[in-house]
Amino acid sequence: EDRFKEDALRLMRAIRLACQLGFEIEPKTERAIVKMAGGIKFISGERIRDELVEILESDQSYEGIMMLHELKLLQYIIPELERGVGVEQSRHHIYTVFKHSVLSLKHTPNKKWQVRLASLLHDIAKPQTKKTDKGYATFYNHHLVGAKLAAKIMSRLKFSKADTDKVVKYVKDAQ
């Protein structure tokens, strides 16, 4: 806890290193991360962005996002993604919006972090566009709303305009 108090980015860095090196985080350290998770709010978007990109570039990007979620950091980093937890879909989807999003990341063969981030965010607007029509969930225009949300997320995390434009285009085209 003392080390996390010195620099709350270490909360995220622990997860990034676990992803890159294939390590497990020791249980006491995990509990400390959960306890101190709110401290990440005080870290600059640029520093969070850099750790997020390294997680996305790792061979365990899915596990990294899941650790961010389970250790209560994701709610501060990409709260829009957390809104998909428990949001059911219907017809063609057997998973909640959140689970579908992280599984999309897991099964993205492309190693480029921009493609992986777009895969993770491609249904980011489903929770706010969900309607029910004849007993089925619909998400009309979620790709358009999602593109705007992706731009907002990337702006908050201080991504470059070129990277933002690329990810937003991928999200918009993923209807």
Short mmCIF file of N, CA and C in Angstrom, two decimals:
data_model
loop_
_atom_site.label_atom_id
_atom_site.label_comp_id
_atom_site.label_asym_id
_atom_site.label_seq_id
_atom_site.Cartn_x
_atom_site.Cartn_y
_atom_site.Cartn_z
N GLU A 1 0.82 -1.20 0.00
CA GLU A 1 0.00 0.00 0.00
C GLU A 1 0.86 1.26 0.00
N ASP A 2 1.97 1.21 0.73
CA ASP A 2 2.86 2.38 0.76
C ASP A 2 3.39 2.70 -0.63
N ARG A 3 3.78 1.69 -1.39
CA ARG A 3 4.29 1.93 -2.75
C ARG A 3 3.18 2.47 -3.65
N PHE A 4 1.96 1.98 -3.49
CA PHE A 4 0.85 2.47 -4.31
C PHE A 4 0.50 3.90 -3.93
N LYS A 5 0.65 4.26 -2.67
CA LYS A 5 0.40 5.64 -2.24
C LYS A 5 1.41 6.60 -2.85
N GLU A 6 2.64 6.14 -3.03
CA GLU A 6 3.67 6.98 -3.63
C GLU A 6 3.37 7.32 -5.08
N ASP A 7 2.81 6.36 -5.81
CA ASP A 7 2.48 6.55 -7.23
C ASP A 7 1.38 5.56 -7.59
N ALA A 8 0.16 6.07 -7.73
CA ALA A 8 -0.99 5.21 -7.99
C ALA A 8 -0.93 4.54 -9.37
N LEU A 9 -0.06 5.02 -10.26
CA LEU A 9 0.07 4.33 -11.55
C LEU A 9 0.60 2.92 -11.34
N ARG A 10 1.28 2.68 -10.24
CA ARG A 10 1.80 1.34 -9.94
C ARG A 10 0.67 0.31 -9.84
N LEU A 11 -0.53 0.76 -9.53
CA LEU A 11 -1.70 -0.14 -9.50
C LEU A 11 -1.88 -0.78 -10.87
N MET A 12 -1.81 0.04 -11.88
CA MET A 12 -1.98 -0.41 -13.26
C MET A 12 -0.72 -1.11 -13.78
N ARG A 13 0.40 -0.60 -13.37
CA ARG A 13 1.68 -1.17 -13.81
C ARG A 13 1.81 -2.62 -13.36
N ALA A 14 1.31 -2.95 -12.18
CA ALA A 14 1.36 -4.34 -11.69
C ALA A 14 0.63 -5.26 -12.67
N ILE A 15 -0.51 -4.82 -13.14
CA ILE A 15 -1.29 -5.60 -14.10
C ILE A 15 -0.56 -5.69 -15.43
N ARG A 16 -0.01 -4.57 -15.89
CA ARG A 16 0.73 -4.57 -17.15
C ARG A 16 1.91 -5.53 -17.10
N LEU A 17 2.66 -5.51 -16.01
CA LEU A 17 3.81 -6.40 -15.89
C LEU A 17 3.37 -7.87 -15.83
N ALA A 18 2.29 -8.14 -15.13
CA ALA A 18 1.76 -9.51 -15.08
C ALA A 18 1.41 -9.99 -16.49
N CYS A 19 0.82 -9.10 -17.30
CA CYS A 19 0.45 -9.46 -18.68
C CYS A 19 1.68 -9.68 -19.54
N GLN A 20 2.64 -8.81 -19.43
CA GLN A 20 3.82 -8.90 -20.28
C GLN A 20 4.71 -10.09 -19.92
N LEU A 21 4.78 -10.38 -18.63
CA LEU A 21 5.71 -11.41 -18.17
C LEU A 21 5.04 -12.75 -17.85
N GLY A 22 3.71 -12.79 -17.94
CA GLY A 22 2.99 -14.02 -17.65
C GLY A 22 2.98 -14.38 -16.17
N PHE A 23 3.05 -13.37 -15.32
CA PHE A 23 3.06 -13.59 -13.88
C PHE A 23 1.65 -13.50 -13.31
N GLU A 24 1.47 -14.06 -12.14
CA GLU A 24 0.26 -13.85 -11.36
C GLU A 24 0.58 -12.82 -10.29
N ILE A 25 -0.39 -12.00 -9.97
CA ILE A 25 -0.21 -11.02 -8.91
C ILE A 25 -0.51 -11.70 -7.58
N GLU A 26 0.38 -11.51 -6.64
CA GLU A 26 0.26 -12.11 -5.31
C GLU A 26 -1.04 -11.62 -4.66
N PRO A 27 -1.78 -12.50 -3.96
CA PRO A 27 -3.09 -12.14 -3.40
C PRO A 27 -3.09 -10.90 -2.50
N LYS A 28 -2.08 -10.71 -1.68
CA LYS A 28 -2.05 -9.51 -0.82
C LYS A 28 -1.91 -8.25 -1.68
N THR A 29 -1.14 -8.36 -2.74
CA THR A 29 -0.98 -7.23 -3.66
C THR A 29 -2.30 -6.95 -4.37
N GLU A 30 -3.01 -7.99 -4.78
CA GLU A 30 -4.33 -7.80 -5.40
C GLU A 30 -5.28 -7.08 -4.46
N ARG A 31 -5.30 -7.50 -3.21
CA ARG A 31 -6.19 -6.84 -2.22
C ARG A 31 -5.81 -5.37 -2.05
N ALA A 32 -4.52 -5.09 -2.06
CA ALA A 32 -4.07 -3.70 -1.94
C ALA A 32 -4.48 -2.89 -3.17
N ILE A 33 -4.42 -3.49 -4.34
CA ILE A 33 -4.85 -2.79 -5.56
C ILE A 33 -6.33 -2.43 -5.46
N VAL A 34 -7.15 -3.38 -5.05
CA VAL A 34 -8.59 -3.13 -4.91
C VAL A 34 -8.82 -2.00 -3.90
N LYS A 35 -8.14 -2.07 -2.79
CA LYS A 35 -8.30 -1.07 -1.73
C LYS A 35 -7.90 0.32 -2.20
N MET A 36 -6.86 0.39 -3.01
CA MET A 36 -6.29 1.68 -3.42
C MET A 36 -6.75 2.12 -4.81
N ALA A 37 -7.65 1.37 -5.44
CA ALA A 37 -8.02 1.59 -6.85
C ALA A 37 -8.41 3.03 -7.16
N GLY A 38 -9.12 3.67 -6.27
CA GLY A 38 -9.57 5.04 -6.51
C GLY A 38 -8.44 6.03 -6.75
N GLY A 39 -7.26 5.70 -6.31
CA GLY A 39 -6.11 6.58 -6.51
C GLY A 39 -5.76 6.79 -7.96
N ILE A 40 -6.18 5.89 -8.83
CA ILE A 40 -5.87 6.02 -10.25
C ILE A 40 -6.53 7.27 -10.85
N LYS A 41 -7.58 7.77 -10.20
CA LYS A 41 -8.27 8.98 -10.68
C LYS A 41 -7.34 10.19 -10.73
N PHE A 42 -6.29 10.15 -9.93
CA PHE A 42 -5.40 11.31 -9.83
C PHE A 42 -4.17 11.21 -10.74
N ILE A 43 -4.15 10.19 -11.58
CA ILE A 43 -3.05 9.98 -12.51
C ILE A 43 -3.43 10.59 -13.86
N SER A 44 -2.47 11.20 -14.52
CA SER A 44 -2.75 11.85 -15.80
C SER A 44 -3.18 10.84 -16.86
N GLY A 45 -4.00 11.35 -17.77
CA GLY A 45 -4.48 10.50 -18.86
C GLY A 45 -3.34 9.93 -19.70
N GLU A 46 -2.28 10.71 -19.89
CA GLU A 46 -1.15 10.25 -20.69
C GLU A 46 -0.49 9.03 -20.06
N ARG A 47 -0.31 9.05 -18.75
CA ARG A 47 0.36 7.94 -18.08
C ARG A 47 -0.52 6.69 -18.11
N ILE A 48 -1.82 6.87 -17.90
CA ILE A 48 -2.75 5.74 -17.98
C ILE A 48 -2.77 5.19 -19.39
N ARG A 49 -2.83 6.08 -20.38
CA ARG A 49 -2.82 5.67 -21.79
C ARG A 49 -1.62 4.78 -22.11
N ASP A 50 -0.46 5.19 -21.66
CA ASP A 50 0.75 4.43 -21.97
C ASP A 50 0.70 3.02 -21.39
N GLU A 51 0.21 2.88 -20.16
CA GLU A 51 0.09 1.55 -19.55
C GLU A 51 -0.98 0.73 -20.27
N LEU A 52 -2.09 1.37 -20.63
CA LEU A 52 -3.17 0.67 -21.34
C LEU A 52 -2.68 0.14 -22.69
N VAL A 53 -1.94 0.95 -23.42
CA VAL A 53 -1.41 0.51 -24.71
C VAL A 53 -0.50 -0.69 -24.52
N GLU A 54 0.34 -0.67 -23.49
CA GLU A 54 1.24 -1.81 -23.26
C GLU A 54 0.45 -3.07 -22.88
N ILE A 55 -0.63 -2.91 -22.15
CA ILE A 55 -1.48 -4.06 -21.84
C ILE A 55 -2.09 -4.60 -23.13
N LEU A 56 -2.60 -3.70 -23.97
CA LEU A 56 -3.22 -4.12 -25.23
C LEU A 56 -2.22 -4.78 -26.18
N GLU A 57 -0.97 -4.36 -26.13
CA GLU A 57 0.05 -4.95 -26.99
C GLU A 57 0.58 -6.28 -26.48
N SER A 58 0.28 -6.61 -25.23
CA SER A 58 0.81 -7.84 -24.65
C SER A 58 0.07 -9.06 -25.19
N ASP A 59 0.67 -10.22 -25.01
CA ASP A 59 0.03 -11.47 -25.43
C ASP A 59 -1.16 -11.83 -24.54
N GLN A 60 -1.29 -11.14 -23.42
CA GLN A 60 -2.39 -11.42 -22.49
C GLN A 60 -3.27 -10.18 -22.30
N SER A 61 -3.61 -9.54 -23.41
CA SER A 61 -4.42 -8.32 -23.34
C SER A 61 -5.80 -8.58 -22.73
N TYR A 62 -6.41 -9.69 -23.09
CA TYR A 62 -7.72 -10.05 -22.50
C TYR A 62 -7.61 -10.18 -20.98
N GLU A 63 -6.60 -10.93 -20.55
CA GLU A 63 -6.40 -11.13 -19.12
C GLU A 63 -6.13 -9.80 -18.42
N GLY A 64 -5.41 -8.91 -19.10
CA GLY A 64 -5.14 -7.60 -18.52
C GLY A 64 -6.39 -6.78 -18.31
N ILE A 65 -7.26 -6.74 -19.31
CA ILE A 65 -8.52 -6.00 -19.17
C ILE A 65 -9.38 -6.64 -18.08
N MET A 66 -9.40 -7.96 -18.03
CA MET A 66 -10.17 -8.63 -16.98
C MET A 66 -9.60 -8.33 -15.59
N MET A 67 -8.27 -8.27 -15.47
CA MET A 67 -7.67 -7.90 -14.18
C MET A 67 -8.02 -6.46 -13.82
N LEU A 68 -7.98 -5.55 -14.80
CA LEU A 68 -8.38 -4.17 -14.52
C LEU A 68 -9.81 -4.13 -13.99
N HIS A 69 -10.67 -4.94 -14.56
CA HIS A 69 -12.07 -5.02 -14.13
C HIS A 69 -12.17 -5.63 -12.73
N GLU A 70 -11.58 -6.81 -12.55
CA GLU A 70 -11.70 -7.53 -11.28
C GLU A 70 -11.04 -6.80 -10.12
N LEU A 71 -9.98 -6.04 -10.39
CA LEU A 71 -9.27 -5.32 -9.33
C LEU A 71 -9.76 -3.88 -9.20
N LYS A 72 -10.91 -3.58 -9.82
CA LYS A 72 -11.65 -2.33 -9.64
C LYS A 72 -10.99 -1.09 -10.23
N LEU A 73 -10.10 -1.26 -11.18
CA LEU A 73 -9.46 -0.11 -11.84
C LEU A 73 -10.19 0.32 -13.10
N LEU A 74 -10.79 -0.62 -13.81
CA LEU A 74 -11.42 -0.31 -15.10
C LEU A 74 -12.52 0.73 -14.94
N GLN A 75 -13.21 0.71 -13.82
CA GLN A 75 -14.30 1.67 -13.59
C GLN A 75 -13.81 3.12 -13.60
N TYR A 76 -12.53 3.34 -13.36
CA TYR A 76 -11.95 4.67 -13.40
C TYR A 76 -11.28 4.97 -14.74
N ILE A 77 -10.86 3.94 -15.44
CA ILE A 77 -10.11 4.10 -16.68
C ILE A 77 -11.05 4.17 -17.88
N ILE A 78 -11.94 3.19 -18.00
CA ILE A 78 -12.94 3.17 -19.08
C ILE A 78 -14.29 2.80 -18.44
N PRO A 79 -14.89 3.74 -17.72
CA PRO A 79 -16.17 3.43 -17.07
C PRO A 79 -17.26 3.07 -18.07
N GLU A 80 -17.15 3.57 -19.29
CA GLU A 80 -18.14 3.26 -20.32
C GLU A 80 -18.17 1.76 -20.63
N LEU A 81 -17.03 1.11 -20.55
CA LEU A 81 -16.96 -0.33 -20.78
C LEU A 81 -17.63 -1.09 -19.64
N GLU A 82 -17.44 -0.62 -18.43
CA GLU A 82 -18.06 -1.25 -17.25
C GLU A 82 -19.59 -1.21 -17.32
N ARG A 83 -20.14 -0.24 -18.03
CA ARG A 83 -21.61 -0.13 -18.11
C ARG A 83 -22.23 -1.32 -18.84
N GLY A 84 -21.41 -2.09 -19.56
CA GLY A 84 -21.91 -3.27 -20.25
C GLY A 84 -22.02 -4.50 -19.36
N VAL A 85 -21.53 -4.41 -18.13
CA VAL A 85 -21.62 -5.54 -17.19
C VAL A 85 -23.10 -5.81 -16.90
N GLY A 86 -23.53 -7.03 -17.13
CA GLY A 86 -24.91 -7.42 -16.85
C GLY A 86 -25.93 -7.01 -17.89
N VAL A 87 -25.51 -6.30 -18.94
CA VAL A 87 -26.45 -5.88 -19.99
C VAL A 87 -26.61 -7.03 -20.97
N GLU A 88 -27.79 -7.63 -20.93
CA GLU A 88 -28.07 -8.80 -21.78
C GLU A 88 -28.33 -8.36 -23.21
N GLN A 89 -27.96 -9.25 -24.11
CA GLN A 89 -28.27 -9.08 -25.53
C GLN A 89 -29.24 -10.20 -25.88
N SER A 90 -29.65 -10.28 -27.12
CA SER A 90 -30.54 -11.38 -27.49
C SER A 90 -30.23 -11.82 -28.91
N ARG A 91 -30.98 -12.78 -29.33
CA ARG A 91 -30.86 -13.39 -30.65
C ARG A 91 -29.49 -13.99 -30.88
N HIS A 92 -28.59 -13.24 -31.48
CA HIS A 92 -27.30 -13.77 -31.93
C HIS A 92 -26.22 -13.77 -30.85
N HIS A 93 -26.49 -13.16 -29.72
CA HIS A 93 -25.47 -13.02 -28.69
C HIS A 93 -25.86 -13.78 -27.42
N ILE A 94 -24.94 -14.61 -26.93
CA ILE A 94 -25.21 -15.36 -25.70
C ILE A 94 -24.54 -14.71 -24.49
N TYR A 95 -23.69 -13.71 -24.73
CA TYR A 95 -22.97 -13.06 -23.65
C TYR A 95 -23.52 -11.66 -23.39
N THR A 96 -23.24 -11.15 -22.19
CA THR A 96 -23.57 -9.76 -21.89
C THR A 96 -22.69 -8.87 -22.77
N VAL A 97 -23.04 -7.60 -22.83
CA VAL A 97 -22.26 -6.66 -23.64
C VAL A 97 -20.81 -6.63 -23.17
N PHE A 98 -20.57 -6.60 -21.87
CA PHE A 98 -19.20 -6.56 -21.35
C PHE A 98 -18.43 -7.82 -21.74
N LYS A 99 -19.01 -8.96 -21.47
CA LYS A 99 -18.33 -10.23 -21.76
C LYS A 99 -18.04 -10.35 -23.26
N HIS A 100 -19.01 -9.99 -24.09
CA HIS A 100 -18.83 -10.01 -25.54
C HIS A 100 -17.67 -9.10 -25.95
N SER A 101 -17.59 -7.92 -25.34
CA SER A 101 -16.54 -6.96 -25.69
C SER A 101 -15.16 -7.48 -25.35
N VAL A 102 -15.00 -8.04 -24.16
CA VAL A 102 -13.68 -8.54 -23.78
C VAL A 102 -13.33 -9.82 -24.55
N LEU A 103 -14.32 -10.63 -24.87
CA LEU A 103 -14.05 -11.81 -25.70
C LEU A 103 -13.68 -11.41 -27.13
N SER A 104 -14.25 -10.31 -27.61
CA SER A 104 -13.86 -9.80 -28.93
C SER A 104 -12.38 -9.43 -28.93
N LEU A 105 -11.95 -8.79 -27.86
CA LEU A 105 -10.53 -8.47 -27.71
C LEU A 105 -9.70 -9.75 -27.71
N LYS A 106 -10.13 -10.72 -26.91
CA LYS A 106 -9.39 -11.97 -26.78
C LYS A 106 -9.20 -12.66 -28.13
N HIS A 107 -10.19 -12.59 -28.98
CA HIS A 107 -10.16 -13.32 -30.25
C HIS A 107 -9.77 -12.45 -31.45
N THR A 108 -9.25 -11.27 -31.17
CA THR A 108 -8.75 -10.40 -32.25
C THR A 108 -7.36 -10.88 -32.63
N PRO A 109 -7.18 -11.38 -33.85
CA PRO A 109 -5.87 -11.91 -34.24
C PRO A 109 -4.83 -10.82 -34.50
N ASN A 110 -5.30 -9.62 -34.82
CA ASN A 110 -4.40 -8.53 -35.13
C ASN A 110 -3.68 -8.06 -33.86
N LYS A 111 -2.39 -7.87 -33.93
CA LYS A 111 -1.59 -7.49 -32.76
C LYS A 111 -1.51 -5.97 -32.55
N LYS A 112 -1.99 -5.18 -33.49
CA LYS A 112 -1.92 -3.73 -33.35
C LYS A 112 -2.87 -3.27 -32.25
N TRP A 113 -2.34 -2.45 -31.35
CA TRP A 113 -3.15 -2.03 -30.21
C TRP A 113 -4.37 -1.24 -30.65
N GLN A 114 -4.28 -0.49 -31.76
CA GLN A 114 -5.43 0.29 -32.22
C GLN A 114 -6.59 -0.63 -32.61
N VAL A 115 -6.26 -1.73 -33.28
CA VAL A 115 -7.29 -2.70 -33.69
C VAL A 115 -7.86 -3.38 -32.44
N ARG A 116 -6.99 -3.73 -31.51
CA ARG A 116 -7.45 -4.37 -30.28
C ARG A 116 -8.34 -3.44 -29.46
N LEU A 117 -7.96 -2.17 -29.38
CA LEU A 117 -8.80 -1.22 -28.64
C LEU A 117 -10.15 -1.06 -29.33
N ALA A 118 -10.16 -0.96 -30.64
CA ALA A 118 -11.42 -0.84 -31.37
C ALA A 118 -12.28 -2.08 -31.15
N SER A 119 -11.67 -3.24 -31.13
CA SER A 119 -12.40 -4.48 -30.88
C SER A 119 -13.04 -4.44 -29.49
N LEU A 120 -12.29 -3.96 -28.52
CA LEU A 120 -12.80 -3.86 -27.15
C LEU A 120 -13.95 -2.85 -27.06
N LEU A 121 -13.86 -1.78 -27.82
CA LEU A 121 -14.84 -0.68 -27.73
C LEU A 121 -15.96 -0.76 -28.77
N HIS A 122 -15.95 -1.76 -29.63
CA HIS A 122 -16.88 -1.75 -30.76
C HIS A 122 -18.35 -1.73 -30.36
N ASP A 123 -18.70 -2.24 -29.20
CA ASP A 123 -20.10 -2.22 -28.72
C ASP A 123 -20.27 -1.34 -27.49
N ILE A 124 -19.40 -0.37 -27.32
CA ILE A 124 -19.36 0.46 -26.12
C ILE A 124 -20.68 1.21 -25.88
N ALA A 125 -21.43 1.50 -26.92
CA ALA A 125 -22.68 2.26 -26.78
C ALA A 125 -23.92 1.39 -26.64
N LYS A 126 -23.76 0.09 -26.66
CA LYS A 126 -24.95 -0.76 -26.55
C LYS A 126 -25.76 -0.51 -25.28
N PRO A 127 -25.15 -0.34 -24.12
CA PRO A 127 -25.97 -0.10 -22.93
C PRO A 127 -26.88 1.13 -23.06
N GLN A 128 -26.40 2.18 -23.69
CA GLN A 128 -27.22 3.39 -23.77
C GLN A 128 -28.15 3.42 -24.98
N THR A 129 -27.97 2.51 -25.94
CA THR A 129 -28.86 2.48 -27.10
C THR A 129 -29.84 1.31 -27.05
N LYS A 130 -29.79 0.53 -25.99
CA LYS A 130 -30.63 -0.67 -25.89
C LYS A 130 -32.11 -0.30 -25.79
N LYS A 131 -32.88 -0.94 -26.63
CA LYS A 131 -34.35 -0.84 -26.62
C LYS A 131 -34.88 -2.27 -26.76
N THR A 132 -36.14 -2.45 -26.45
CA THR A 132 -36.76 -3.76 -26.63
C THR A 132 -37.83 -3.64 -27.71
N ASP A 133 -37.76 -4.55 -28.68
CA ASP A 133 -38.71 -4.56 -29.79
C ASP A 133 -39.22 -5.99 -29.94
N LYS A 134 -40.50 -6.18 -29.68
CA LYS A 134 -41.13 -7.50 -29.79
C LYS A 134 -40.39 -8.55 -28.95
N GLY A 135 -39.95 -8.13 -27.77
CA GLY A 135 -39.29 -9.05 -26.85
C GLY A 135 -37.81 -9.25 -27.08
N TYR A 136 -37.26 -8.60 -28.10
CA TYR A 136 -35.84 -8.73 -28.40
C TYR A 136 -35.12 -7.41 -28.17
N ALA A 137 -33.90 -7.52 -27.73
CA ALA A 137 -33.07 -6.33 -27.55
C ALA A 137 -32.61 -5.81 -28.91
N THR A 138 -32.68 -4.50 -29.07
CA THR A 138 -32.13 -3.86 -30.26
C THR A 138 -31.14 -2.79 -29.81
N PHE A 139 -30.23 -2.46 -30.69
CA PHE A 139 -29.18 -1.48 -30.36
C PHE A 139 -28.95 -0.59 -31.59
N TYR A 140 -30.04 -0.01 -32.11
CA TYR A 140 -29.96 0.77 -33.33
C TYR A 140 -28.96 1.91 -33.20
N ASN A 141 -28.11 2.02 -34.21
CA ASN A 141 -27.09 3.07 -34.32
C ASN A 141 -26.03 3.01 -33.22
N HIS A 142 -25.88 1.87 -32.58
CA HIS A 142 -24.87 1.79 -31.52
C HIS A 142 -23.47 2.05 -32.05
N HIS A 143 -23.22 1.72 -33.31
CA HIS A 143 -21.90 1.95 -33.88
C HIS A 143 -21.60 3.44 -34.04
N LEU A 144 -22.62 4.24 -34.35
CA LEU A 144 -22.43 5.68 -34.48
C LEU A 144 -22.23 6.35 -33.12
N VAL A 145 -23.07 5.97 -32.18
CA VAL A 145 -22.92 6.49 -30.81
C VAL A 145 -21.61 5.99 -30.21
N GLY A 146 -21.28 4.74 -30.51
CA GLY A 146 -20.04 4.15 -30.01
C GLY A 146 -18.81 4.86 -30.54
N ALA A 147 -18.85 5.29 -31.79
CA ALA A 147 -17.72 6.03 -32.36
C ALA A 147 -17.50 7.34 -31.59
N LYS A 148 -18.59 8.00 -31.24
CA LYS A 148 -18.47 9.24 -30.45
C LYS A 148 -17.92 8.96 -29.06
N LEU A 149 -18.41 7.88 -28.45
CA LEU A 149 -17.90 7.50 -27.12
C LEU A 149 -16.42 7.13 -27.18
N ALA A 150 -16.03 6.40 -28.21
CA ALA A 150 -14.61 6.02 -28.36
C ALA A 150 -13.75 7.28 -28.47
N ALA A 151 -14.22 8.27 -29.23
CA ALA A 151 -13.47 9.53 -29.36
C ALA A 151 -13.35 10.23 -28.01
N LYS A 152 -14.42 10.21 -27.24
CA LYS A 152 -14.41 10.84 -25.90
C LYS A 152 -13.42 10.12 -24.97
N ILE A 153 -13.44 8.81 -24.99
CA ILE A 153 -12.53 8.01 -24.15
C ILE A 153 -11.09 8.31 -24.54
N MET A 154 -10.83 8.31 -25.83
CA MET A 154 -9.46 8.51 -26.30
C MET A 154 -8.99 9.94 -26.04
N SER A 155 -9.87 10.89 -26.10
CA SER A 155 -9.52 12.27 -25.76
C SER A 155 -9.17 12.38 -24.28
N ARG A 156 -9.97 11.75 -23.45
CA ARG A 156 -9.73 11.76 -22.00
C ARG A 156 -8.37 11.15 -21.66
N LEU A 157 -7.97 10.12 -22.43
CA LEU A 157 -6.70 9.45 -22.18
C LEU A 157 -5.56 10.03 -23.04
N LYS A 158 -5.83 11.15 -23.69
CA LYS A 158 -4.79 11.92 -24.41
C LYS A 158 -4.12 11.16 -25.55
N PHE A 159 -4.91 10.38 -26.29
CA PHE A 159 -4.40 9.72 -27.47
C PHE A 159 -4.21 10.75 -28.58
N SER A 160 -3.33 10.47 -29.52
CA SER A 160 -3.11 11.38 -30.64
C SER A 160 -4.36 11.43 -31.52
N LYS A 161 -4.45 12.48 -32.31
CA LYS A 161 -5.57 12.61 -33.24
C LYS A 161 -5.55 11.48 -34.26
N ALA A 162 -4.37 11.13 -34.75
CA ALA A 162 -4.26 10.06 -35.76
C ALA A 162 -4.73 8.73 -35.19
N ASP A 163 -4.31 8.39 -33.98
CA ASP A 163 -4.76 7.13 -33.37
C ASP A 163 -6.25 7.17 -33.06
N THR A 164 -6.72 8.30 -32.59
CA THR A 164 -8.16 8.44 -32.29
C THR A 164 -8.97 8.27 -33.56
N ASP A 165 -8.57 8.94 -34.62
CA ASP A 165 -9.31 8.84 -35.89
C ASP A 165 -9.37 7.39 -36.38
N LYS A 166 -8.27 6.68 -36.24
CA LYS A 166 -8.20 5.29 -36.70
C LYS A 166 -9.15 4.40 -35.89
N VAL A 167 -9.09 4.50 -34.56
CA VAL A 167 -9.94 3.66 -33.69
C VAL A 167 -11.40 4.03 -33.88
N VAL A 168 -11.70 5.31 -33.97
CA VAL A 168 -13.09 5.75 -34.17
C VAL A 168 -13.64 5.20 -35.48
N LYS A 169 -12.84 5.23 -36.53
CA LYS A 169 -13.28 4.67 -37.82
C LYS A 169 -13.57 3.17 -37.69
N TYR A 170 -12.70 2.45 -37.01
CA TYR A 170 -12.92 1.01 -36.82
C TYR A 170 -14.21 0.74 -36.06
N VAL A 171 -14.45 1.52 -35.00
CA VAL A 171 -15.67 1.35 -34.21
C VAL A 171 -16.90 1.66 -35.06
N LYS A 172 -16.84 2.75 -35.80
CA LYS A 172 -17.98 3.16 -36.64
C LYS A 172 -18.28 2.11 -37.70
N ASP A 173 -17.23 1.51 -38.25
CA ASP A 173 -17.41 0.52 -39.32
C ASP A 173 -17.80 -0.87 -38.80
N ALA A 174 -17.79 -1.06 -37.49
CA ALA A 174 -18.04 -2.39 -36.91
C ALA A 174 -19.53 -2.63 -36.64
N GLN A 175 -20.38 -2.12 -37.46
CA GLN A 175 -21.81 -2.33 -37.24
C GLN A 175 -22.15 -3.72 -37.57
#
